[in-house]
């Protein structure tokens, strides 16, 4: 987090256990705002610990947005009513000034309007790569999908809670993961979001080798920085102006 702090004003976490419960306090020490996440899975006992730790951090004044679940509906780990109940549990236990939401792919919200209704802000994930879209059409596709979610969300703010492009791995349809394509997508997306004042989080800070097991070789190559915390060649284009 010390590595990324000079580049951003917000950070986003994905769980509140196994050391990740320390993310909000570290963010505060570094002057960052934090969207802190309770990871929701099919393990109800673990969900209870995740939620408890998120509530504790929020009540300690360390959380700016409370996220309950990350693609939990996409994975079918819980039902929509179960997830909404978890969100309500968190909302009732923390200050009303802290927005509560869940994060999922944009199509999940379109298909489940009750999730939009249950969210104070809408945290949608957009991945042209996983949709098999070529890099030449990626931003056009993302913008169209974003506008669909904005329309469905009414007066609620839509935050792009995840997007990115891997720098290596397998092609998905017309989507090819290369260093050049990853650099181009990062530059185009960050420029578009910045110029249009669209709140967004970029996935992700660092390469994570463990993701190969669930995602294939591309799983290890989503970072702006590599696993040694070195900014990848060309990835600094947006930050360099």
PDB file of C-alpha atoms in Angstrom, residues 8 18 36-38 76 90 92 99-100 105 108 126 130-134 140 143 167 172 176 198-199 220 222 239:
ATOM      1  CA  UNK A   8      -4.254   7.155  -5.897  1.00  0.00           C
ATOM      2  CA  UNK A  18      -6.314 -13.351   7.056  1.00  0.00           C
ATOM      3  CA  UNK A  36     -13.395  -2.175   2.539  1.00  0.00           C
ATOM      4  CA  UNK A  37     -14.869  -5.549   1.644  1.00  0.00           C
ATOM      5  CA  UNK A  38     -16.307  -8.429   3.632  1.00  0.00           C
ATOM      6  CA  UNK A  76     -23.732 -18.575  -6.847  1.00  0.00           C
ATOM      7  CA  UNK A  90     -23.902  -4.329   8.103  1.00  0.00           C
ATOM      8  CA  UNK A  92     -27.799  -1.484  10.725  1.00  0.00           C
ATOM      9  CA  UNK A  99     -22.481   3.803   2.179  1.00  0.00           C
ATOM     10  CA  UNK A 100     -23.137   0.053   2.014  1.00  0.00           C
ATOM     11  CA  UNK A 105     -20.468  -7.765 -12.671  1.00  0.00           C
ATOM     12  CA  UNK A 108     -25.788  -9.176 -12.311  1.00  0.00           C
ATOM     13  CA  UNK A 126     -16.730  -4.352 -16.246  1.00  0.00           C
ATOM     14  CA  UNK A 130     -13.668 -11.737 -20.125  1.00  0.00           C
ATOM     15  CA  UNK A 131     -16.442 -10.879 -22.589  1.00  0.00           C
ATOM     16  CA  UNK A 132     -14.089 -11.676 -25.476  1.00  0.00           C
ATOM     17  CA  UNK A 133     -14.034  -8.124 -26.843  1.00  0.00           C
ATOM     18  CA  UNK A 134     -11.062  -7.006 -28.932  1.00  0.00           C
ATOM     19  CA  UNK A 140     -16.566   1.421 -26.575  1.00  0.00           C
ATOM     20  CA  UNK A 143     -18.896   2.699 -22.018  1.00  0.00           C
ATOM     21  CA  UNK A 167      -0.648  -8.477 -19.723  1.00  0.00           C
ATOM     22  CA  UNK A 172     -10.696 -15.097 -24.771  1.00  0.00           C
ATOM     23  CA  UNK A 176      -5.769 -10.950 -26.446  1.00  0.00           C
ATOM     24  CA  UNK A 198     -16.361   8.616 -13.200  1.00  0.00           C
ATOM     25  CA  UNK A 199     -15.469   7.033  -9.880  1.00  0.00           C
ATOM     26  CA  UNK A 220      -1.332 -13.951 -12.547  1.00  0.00           C
ATOM     27  CA  UNK A 222      -3.668  -8.336 -13.952  1.00  0.00           C
ATOM     28  CA  UNK A 239       0.328   8.742 -14.302  1.00  0.00           C
TER      29      UNK A 239
END
